Amino acid sequence: MTQPSPSRSAALQGPPPDCRLCPRLVDFRNENKVKFPTWHNGAVPPFGPADATLLIVGLAPGLRGANRTGRPFTGDYAGELLYPSLIKFGLAKGVFGAEADDGLTLVGCRITNAVRCVPPENKPTPLEQKTCRGFLAAEIAALPALRGILALGSIAHTAVLSTLGLRKVLYPFKHGAVYSFEDKLNKPLTLTDSYHCSRYNLNTGVLNEAMFHLALKSAITATRPAS
Ligand code: URA
């Protein structure tokens, strides 16, 4: 593959680790740098190849997960279902070791977050969600092979719709829903919804492995041209 241009590389990389756009998140990062000096403690870059056909969008880095390891969904409960599921469906190769250096690679898929810096109590404010949206828009535009997006939870769903200029009333969040539309360049794109694979959702039965696998399968199918 040819190297992406510098502006495309930047779009694929997301904000710099020391992004200062959201004052509350910068303050939280600085507190965490003092408490946990060996952790990543910065905006977490997306993970996966630039030729991905499927983009998985999460909420935001978990404090002890992605904010510690520097890789989305790595090191906390939410990754324990996501990564083995990606391996099962051929979207990841290797062994998931819950650390950024476990050697796992993604195949045709990429994982990113609606908000790139860890928020206190896992709750980004509406303004923080809006402020971070430009990075998702740039990433989507920088993925020429992209055909489908899997939104994990309603915040990711809303971020994708806003990024694409689509109205939420026309595309309500619903686990298992698959929506088809065109992106800003008139390219066909699908959005599949799943409940977030958080510890809370899994422990309360809002989501289980079978439900997650069904949504993931739908998202994968939706990236393939109809035969
Ligand atoms: N880790 C992430 O990177 N994103 C989430 O949404 C949850 C955990």
mmCIF file of C-alpha atoms and ligand atoms in Angstrom:
data_model
loop_
_atom_site.group_PDB
_atom_site.id
_atom_site.type_symbol
_atom_site.label_atom_id
_atom_site.label_comp_id
_atom_site.label_asym_id
_atom_site.label_seq_id
_atom_site.Cartn_x
_atom_site.Cartn_y
_atom_site.Cartn_z
ATOM 1 C CA MET A 1 0.000 0.000 0.000
ATOM 2 C CA THR A 2 1.190 3.559 -0.706
ATOM 3 C CA GLN A 3 1.859 5.820 2.278
ATOM 4 C CA PRO A 4 -1.050 8.123 3.190
ATOM 5 C CA SER A 5 -0.435 11.870 2.622
ATOM 6 C CA PRO A 6 0.580 13.868 5.746
ATOM 7 C CA SER A 7 -2.936 15.314 6.125
ATOM 8 C CA ARG A 8 -4.530 11.891 5.717
ATOM 9 C CA SER A 9 -2.044 10.437 8.210
ATOM 10 C CA ALA A 10 -3.039 13.127 10.706
ATOM 11 C CA ALA A 11 -6.732 12.392 10.135
ATOM 12 C CA LEU A 12 -6.087 8.690 10.717
ATOM 13 C CA GLN A 13 -4.074 9.395 13.856
ATOM 14 C CA GLY A 14 -6.633 11.684 15.530
ATOM 15 C CA PRO A 15 -5.800 14.413 18.040
ATOM 16 C CA PRO A 16 -2.277 14.714 19.459
ATOM 17 C CA PRO A 17 -1.864 12.919 22.824
ATOM 18 C CA ASP A 18 -1.737 16.301 24.580
ATOM 19 C CA CYS A 19 -4.858 17.706 22.853
ATOM 20 C CA ARG A 20 -6.077 20.753 24.804
ATOM 21 C CA LEU A 21 -9.521 21.317 23.278
ATOM 22 C CA CYS A 22 -11.563 20.258 26.348
ATOM 23 C CA PRO A 23 -10.442 21.963 29.581
ATOM 24 C CA ARG A 24 -12.175 19.493 31.912
ATOM 25 C CA LEU A 25 -10.551 16.534 30.149
ATOM 26 C CA VAL A 26 -7.144 18.241 30.233
ATOM 27 C CA ASP A 27 -7.522 18.780 34.003
ATOM 28 C CA PHE A 28 -8.516 15.127 34.457
ATOM 29 C CA ARG A 29 -5.536 14.005 32.364
ATOM 30 C CA ASN A 30 -3.186 16.115 34.463
ATOM 31 C CA GLU A 31 -4.581 14.613 37.681
ATOM 32 C CA ASN A 32 -4.105 11.122 36.253
ATOM 33 C CA LYS A 33 -0.543 11.909 35.175
ATOM 34 C CA VAL A 34 0.262 12.656 38.802
ATOM 35 C CA LYS A 35 -1.572 9.615 40.174
ATOM 36 C CA PHE A 36 -0.516 7.159 37.468
ATOM 37 C CA PRO A 37 2.704 8.479 35.910
ATOM 38 C CA THR A 38 3.466 5.311 33.924
ATOM 39 C CA TRP A 39 0.124 5.278 32.079
ATOM 40 C CA HIS A 40 -0.590 6.587 28.573
ATOM 41 C CA ASN A 41 -2.722 9.500 29.920
ATOM 42 C CA GLY A 42 -3.406 11.171 26.580
ATOM 43 C CA ALA A 43 -5.795 11.165 23.644
ATOM 44 C CA VAL A 44 -5.982 7.537 22.477
ATOM 45 C CA PRO A 45 -5.334 7.004 18.756
ATOM 46 C CA PRO A 46 -7.571 4.729 16.677
ATOM 47 C CA PHE A 47 -6.370 1.162 16.138
ATOM 48 C CA GLY A 48 -6.452 -0.715 12.823
ATOM 49 C CA PRO A 49 -5.498 -0.405 9.174
ATOM 50 C CA ALA A 50 -6.229 2.487 6.817
ATOM 51 C CA ASP A 51 -7.908 0.121 4.330
ATOM 52 C CA ALA A 52 -10.604 -0.876 6.815
ATOM 53 C CA THR A 53 -14.087 -1.497 5.446
ATOM 54 C CA LEU A 54 -15.621 -1.520 8.936
ATOM 55 C CA LEU A 55 -15.131 1.171 11.579
ATOM 56 C CA ILE A 56 -16.152 0.339 15.152
ATOM 57 C CA VAL A 57 -16.927 3.443 17.197
ATOM 58 C CA GLY A 58 -16.857 3.263 20.997
ATOM 59 C CA LEU A 59 -17.620 5.899 23.586
ATOM 60 C CA ALA A 60 -14.353 7.079 25.143
ATOM 61 C CA PRO A 61 -11.206 5.533 26.648
ATOM 62 C CA GLY A 62 -11.750 3.806 29.975
ATOM 63 C CA LEU A 63 -9.608 5.180 32.814
ATOM 64 C CA ARG A 64 -7.802 1.912 33.561
ATOM 65 C CA GLY A 65 -8.205 0.534 30.034
ATOM 66 C CA ALA A 66 -7.353 2.569 26.944
ATOM 67 C CA ASN A 67 -6.191 5.531 29.024
ATOM 68 C CA ARG A 68 -3.646 3.239 30.658
ATOM 69 C CA THR A 69 -2.568 1.139 27.685
ATOM 70 C CA GLY A 70 -3.008 3.676 24.850
ATOM 71 C CA ARG A 71 -5.098 1.332 22.663
ATOM 72 C CA PRO A 72 -8.916 1.486 22.398
ATOM 73 C CA PHE A 73 -10.783 -1.125 24.467
ATOM 74 C CA THR A 74 -7.528 -2.596 25.758
ATOM 75 C CA GLY A 75 -7.038 -3.380 29.423
ATOM 76 C CA ASP A 76 -10.574 -3.051 30.752
ATOM 77 C CA TYR A 77 -13.741 -5.136 30.783
ATOM 78 C CA ALA A 78 -15.198 -3.703 27.552
ATOM 79 C CA GLY A 79 -12.404 -5.233 25.462
ATOM 80 C CA GLU A 80 -12.906 -8.726 26.879
ATOM 81 C CA LEU A 81 -15.919 -9.322 24.636
ATOM 82 C CA LEU A 82 -14.956 -7.063 21.742
ATOM 83 C CA TYR A 83 -11.519 -8.435 20.810
ATOM 84 C CA PRO A 84 -12.303 -12.183 21.092
ATOM 85 C CA SER A 85 -15.423 -11.486 18.962
ATOM 86 C CA LEU A 86 -13.283 -9.785 16.322
ATOM 87 C CA ILE A 87 -10.933 -12.792 16.305
ATOM 88 C CA LYS A 88 -13.917 -15.165 15.994
ATOM 89 C CA PHE A 89 -15.262 -13.313 12.945
ATOM 90 C CA GLY A 90 -11.875 -12.948 11.229
ATOM 91 C CA LEU A 91 -11.486 -9.233 11.908
ATOM 92 C CA ALA A 92 -8.471 -9.653 14.197
ATOM 93 C CA LYS A 93 -5.431 -11.920 14.106
ATOM 94 C CA GLY A 94 -3.315 -13.055 17.028
ATOM 95 C CA VAL A 95 -3.968 -13.424 20.709
ATOM 96 C CA PHE A 96 -5.689 -10.710 22.709
ATOM 97 C CA GLY A 97 -3.448 -10.078 25.693
ATOM 98 C CA ALA A 98 -5.210 -6.928 26.950
ATOM 99 C CA GLU A 99 -2.032 -4.856 26.467
ATOM 100 C CA ALA A 100 -1.110 -2.612 23.546
ATOM 101 C CA ASP A 101 1.985 -4.733 22.799
ATOM 102 C CA ASP A 102 0.150 -8.085 22.619
ATOM 103 C CA GLY A 103 0.807 -8.273 18.854
ATOM 104 C CA LEU A 104 -2.887 -8.447 17.930
ATOM 105 C CA THR A 105 -3.665 -6.963 14.510
ATOM 106 C CA LEU A 106 -6.984 -5.954 13.003
ATOM 107 C CA VAL A 107 -7.968 -7.098 9.523
ATOM 108 C CA GLY A 108 -10.269 -4.878 7.445
ATOM 109 C CA CYS A 109 -11.530 -3.178 10.550
ATOM 110 C CA ARG A 110 -10.594 -0.299 12.809
ATOM 111 C CA ILE A 111 -11.588 0.767 16.294
ATOM 112 C CA THR A 112 -11.972 4.363 17.332
ATOM 113 C CA ASN A 113 -13.846 6.388 19.949
ATOM 114 C CA ALA A 114 -16.428 9.187 19.754
ATOM 115 C CA VAL A 115 -14.401 11.024 22.423
ATOM 116 C CA ARG A 116 -10.647 10.459 22.376
ATOM 117 C CA CYS A 117 -9.674 11.421 25.947
ATOM 118 C CA VAL A 118 -10.814 9.682 29.115
ATOM 119 C CA PRO A 119 -13.692 11.568 30.778
ATOM 120 C CA PRO A 120 -14.361 11.563 34.535
ATOM 121 C CA GLU A 121 -16.803 8.770 35.431
ATOM 122 C CA ASN A 122 -16.884 7.668 31.802
ATOM 123 C CA LYS A 123 -19.259 10.522 30.964
ATOM 124 C CA PRO A 124 -18.209 13.064 28.357
ATOM 125 C CA THR A 125 -20.348 16.220 28.397
ATOM 126 C CA PRO A 126 -22.407 17.133 25.316
ATOM 127 C CA LEU A 127 -19.893 19.898 24.564
ATOM 128 C CA GLU A 128 -16.935 17.478 24.802
ATOM 129 C CA GLN A 129 -18.747 15.075 22.472
ATOM 130 C CA LYS A 130 -19.339 17.898 19.996
ATOM 131 C CA THR A 131 -15.789 19.221 20.267
ATOM 132 C CA CYS A 132 -14.305 15.800 19.489
ATOM 133 C CA ARG A 133 -16.563 15.154 16.499
ATOM 134 C CA GLY A 134 -14.227 16.800 13.994
ATOM 135 C CA PHE A 135 -11.719 14.009 14.576
ATOM 136 C CA LEU A 136 -14.289 11.333 13.772
ATOM 137 C CA ALA A 137 -15.391 13.239 10.659
ATOM 138 C CA ALA A 138 -11.779 13.505 9.480
ATOM 139 C CA GLU A 139 -11.132 9.827 10.184
ATOM 140 C CA ILE A 140 -14.223 8.692 8.270
ATOM 141 C CA ALA A 141 -13.225 10.896 5.323
ATOM 142 C CA ALA A 142 -9.713 9.407 5.389
ATOM 143 C CA LEU A 143 -10.930 5.804 5.006
ATOM 144 C CA PRO A 144 -11.564 5.282 1.275
ATOM 145 C CA ALA A 145 -12.575 1.619 1.606
ATOM 146 C CA LEU A 146 -15.027 2.260 4.446
ATOM 147 C CA ARG A 147 -18.441 0.656 3.876
ATOM 148 C CA GLY A 148 -19.857 0.205 7.353
ATOM 149 C CA ILE A 149 -19.770 1.594 10.871
ATOM 150 C CA LEU A 150 -20.681 -0.279 14.042
ATOM 151 C CA ALA A 151 -21.720 2.145 16.779
ATOM 152 C CA LEU A 152 -21.310 0.824 20.308
ATOM 153 C CA GLY A 153 -23.946 2.671 22.295
ATOM 154 C CA SER A 154 -26.075 5.714 21.694
ATOM 155 C CA ILE A 155 -23.297 8.295 22.167
ATOM 156 C CA ALA A 156 -21.282 6.675 19.378
ATOM 157 C CA HIS A 157 -24.447 6.419 17.260
ATOM 158 C CA THR A 158 -25.191 10.133 17.737
ATOM 159 C CA ALA A 159 -21.575 11.070 16.988
ATOM 160 C CA VAL A 160 -21.686 9.164 13.680
ATOM 161 C CA LEU A 161 -25.015 10.686 12.622
ATOM 162 C CA SER A 162 -23.905 14.238 13.481
ATOM 163 C CA THR A 163 -20.612 13.691 11.695
ATOM 164 C CA LEU A 164 -22.478 12.633 8.556
ATOM 165 C CA GLY A 165 -25.077 15.406 8.875
ATOM 166 C CA LEU A 166 -27.938 12.918 9.398
ATOM 167 C CA ARG A 167 -30.949 13.499 11.673
ATOM 168 C CA LYS A 168 -31.402 11.369 14.776
ATOM 169 C CA VAL A 169 -35.201 11.276 14.431
ATOM 170 C CA LEU A 170 -34.800 9.475 11.116
ATOM 171 C CA TYR A 171 -32.229 7.013 12.500
ATOM 172 C CA PRO A 172 -33.034 6.241 16.154
ATOM 173 C CA PHE A 173 -30.554 4.186 18.182
ATOM 174 C CA LYS A 174 -31.725 0.560 18.399
ATOM 175 C CA HIS A 175 -29.633 -2.515 19.159
ATOM 176 C CA GLY A 176 -29.304 -4.555 15.945
ATOM 177 C CA ALA A 177 -30.617 -1.829 13.628
ATOM 178 C CA VAL A 178 -28.807 -1.498 10.290
ATOM 179 C CA TYR A 179 -29.253 1.815 8.472
ATOM 180 C CA SER A 180 -28.099 2.489 4.926
ATOM 181 C CA PHE A 181 -27.359 5.902 3.469
ATOM 182 C CA GLU A 182 -24.712 7.777 1.521
ATOM 183 C CA ASP A 183 -21.821 9.664 3.067
ATOM 184 C CA LYS A 184 -20.904 13.238 2.159
ATOM 185 C CA LEU A 185 -19.132 12.004 -0.978
ATOM 186 C CA ASN A 186 -22.226 10.001 -2.032
ATOM 187 C CA LYS A 187 -20.521 6.734 -1.151
ATOM 188 C CA PRO A 188 -22.833 4.009 0.217
ATOM 189 C CA LEU A 189 -22.369 3.518 3.944
ATOM 190 C CA THR A 190 -24.206 1.522 6.611
ATOM 191 C CA LEU A 191 -24.570 2.164 10.315
ATOM 192 C CA THR A 192 -25.215 -0.816 12.593
ATOM 193 C CA ASP A 193 -26.091 -0.273 16.242
ATOM 194 C CA SER A 194 -25.123 -2.359 19.233
ATOM 195 C CA TYR A 195 -25.440 -1.744 22.925
ATOM 196 C CA HIS A 196 -22.019 -0.880 24.294
ATOM 197 C CA CYS A 197 -20.101 -3.945 25.523
ATOM 198 C CA SER A 198 -19.501 -2.300 28.910
ATOM 199 C CA ARG A 199 -19.267 -4.188 32.171
ATOM 200 C CA TYR A 200 -22.528 -2.547 33.263
ATOM 201 C CA ASN A 201 -24.474 -3.672 30.166
ATOM 202 C CA LEU A 202 -23.061 -7.196 30.312
ATOM 203 C CA ASN A 203 -23.602 -7.628 34.053
ATOM 204 C CA THR A 204 -27.171 -6.318 33.936
ATOM 205 C CA GLY A 205 -28.110 -8.450 30.910
ATOM 206 C CA VAL A 206 -28.798 -5.446 28.665
ATOM 207 C CA LEU A 207 -26.291 -7.112 26.300
ATOM 208 C CA ASN A 208 -25.008 -10.668 26.085
ATOM 209 C CA GLU A 209 -22.472 -12.396 23.869
ATOM 210 C CA ALA A 210 -25.065 -13.785 21.427
ATOM 211 C CA MET A 211 -26.672 -10.353 20.974
ATOM 212 C CA PHE A 212 -23.280 -8.771 20.407
ATOM 213 C CA HIS A 213 -22.270 -11.415 17.872
ATOM 214 C CA LEU A 214 -25.501 -10.928 15.928
ATOM 215 C CA ALA A 215 -24.964 -7.161 15.711
ATOM 216 C CA LEU A 216 -21.319 -7.634 14.719
ATOM 217 C CA LYS A 217 -22.294 -10.157 12.025
ATOM 218 C CA SER A 218 -24.889 -7.720 10.644
ATOM 219 C CA ALA A 219 -22.279 -4.973 10.558
ATOM 220 C CA ILE A 220 -19.847 -7.228 8.686
ATOM 221 C CA THR A 221 -22.499 -8.379 6.194
ATOM 222 C CA ALA A 222 -23.461 -4.764 5.568
ATOM 223 C CA THR A 223 -19.896 -3.960 4.444
ATOM 224 C CA ARG A 224 -20.069 -6.557 1.670
ATOM 225 C CA PRO A 225 -21.594 -5.793 -1.722
ATOM 226 C CA ALA A 226 -24.877 -7.626 -2.368
ATOM 227 C CA SER A 227 -24.278 -10.588 -4.693
HETATM 228 N N1 URA B 1 -12.503 1.616 25.944
HETATM 229 C C1 URA B 1 -12.594 2.374 24.831
HETATM 230 O O1 URA B 1 -11.595 2.664 24.186
HETATM 231 N N2 URA B 1 -13.771 2.787 24.455
HETATM 232 C C2 URA B 1 -14.886 2.505 25.087
HETATM 233 O O2 URA B 1 -15.955 2.914 24.656
HETATM 234 C C3 URA B 1 -14.776 1.707 26.249
HETATM 235 C C4 URA B 1 -13.581 1.281 26.652
#
